[in-house]
Amino acid sequence: MKQEDDIKKAIDVMKNGGIILYPTDTVWGIGCDATNAEAVAKVYALKRRDDSKALICLVDSDDRLQRYVRSVPDVAWQLIDAVDKPTTLILDGAVNLAENLIAQDGSIGMRITKEPFSHELCYRFQKAIVSTSANISGEPSAQNYCDISQEIIDGVDYVCESRRQEHKPHTPSSIVKLGIDGQVKIIRK
């Protein structure tokens, strides 16, 4: 299947409230429309994860990031420009997202993806996409498609074809929390 067709099928599923399994700029992820609370609830249920633990979202650009955060601090732009590995920023003032996706303190984890498949998926979908590791909560992240449990594969509405044959090390993103007051806290290196 061509990547273009794979992306189109994934988008159709997300537009209809479904959840997908897809390759990202880090590990394989479970995704859905980040503005659809019912779809987000399906992701929490599949992962068996408490919905008090917020999920990460992927976007394709600076402009799209600004649609979901009230005010992106200058230090965020400096970090985005400086880092050479995928880095998720936890930012205060989440807006325009499903309520059950936003942390209790009003923050959201966002990452701009540059990896070709996930970037194109986000670009064509024109919205933020949930990106949480393709595993049951507490189990190891799936670095490659072959590492994903059958329970997760069976629990999604669409499994992307792209990059299924890969067998190389992938690691989760770094996570940095940025406070309104300019504080920077490294959550995961």
CSV table of N, CA and C in Angstrom, one decimal, residues 10-19 33 36 39 42 125 157:
chain,number,residue,atom,x,y,z
A,10,ALA,N,-6.2,6.1,7.5
A,10,ALA,CA,-6.1,6.5,8.9
A,10,ALA,C,-6.9,7.7,9.2
A,11,ILE,N,-6.9,8.7,8.4
A,11,ILE,CA,-7.6,9.9,8.5
A,11,ILE,C,-9.1,9.7,8.5
A,12,ASP,N,-9.6,8.8,7.6
A,12,ASP,CA,-11.0,8.5,7.5
A,12,ASP,C,-11.5,7.9,8.9
A,13,VAL,N,-10.7,7.0,9.4
A,13,VAL,CA,-11.0,6.3,10.7
A,13,VAL,C,-11.1,7.4,11.8
A,14,MET,N,-10.1,8.3,11.9
A,14,MET,CA,-10.1,9.3,12.9
A,14,MET,C,-11.2,10.3,12.8
A,15,LYS,N,-11.6,10.6,11.6
A,15,LYS,CA,-12.7,11.6,11.3
A,15,LYS,C,-14.0,11.0,11.8
A,16,ASN,N,-14.1,9.6,11.8
A,16,ASN,CA,-15.3,8.9,12.3
A,16,ASN,C,-15.2,8.5,13.7
A,17,GLY,N,-14.3,9.0,14.5
A,17,GLY,CA,-14.2,8.8,15.9
A,17,GLY,C,-13.4,7.5,16.3
A,18,GLY,N,-12.7,6.9,15.3
A,18,GLY,CA,-12.0,5.7,15.6
A,18,GLY,C,-10.6,6.0,16.1
A,19,ILE,N,-9.9,4.9,16.5
A,19,ILE,CA,-8.5,5.0,16.9
A,19,ILE,C,-7.6,4.2,16.0
A,33,ASP,N,-8.3,11.5,17.0
A,33,ASP,CA,-8.6,12.9,16.9
A,33,ASP,C,-8.5,13.5,18.4
A,36,ASN,N,-11.7,14.9,20.0
A,36,ASN,CA,-12.9,14.0,20.1
A,36,ASN,C,-12.8,13.3,21.5
A,39,ALA,N,-13.3,9.4,21.4
A,39,ALA,CA,-12.2,8.7,20.8
A,39,ALA,C,-11.1,8.6,21.9
A,42,LYS,N,-11.7,6.0,24.3
A,42,LYS,CA,-11.4,4.6,23.8
A,42,LYS,C,-9.9,4.3,24.0
A,125,PHE,N,-4.4,15.7,8.3
A,125,PHE,CA,-5.6,15.6,9.3
A,125,PHE,C,-6.0,17.0,9.7
A,157,ASP,N,-9.1,0.6,15.5
A,157,ASP,CA,-10.0,0.5,14.3
A,157,ASP,C,-9.2,0.4,13.0
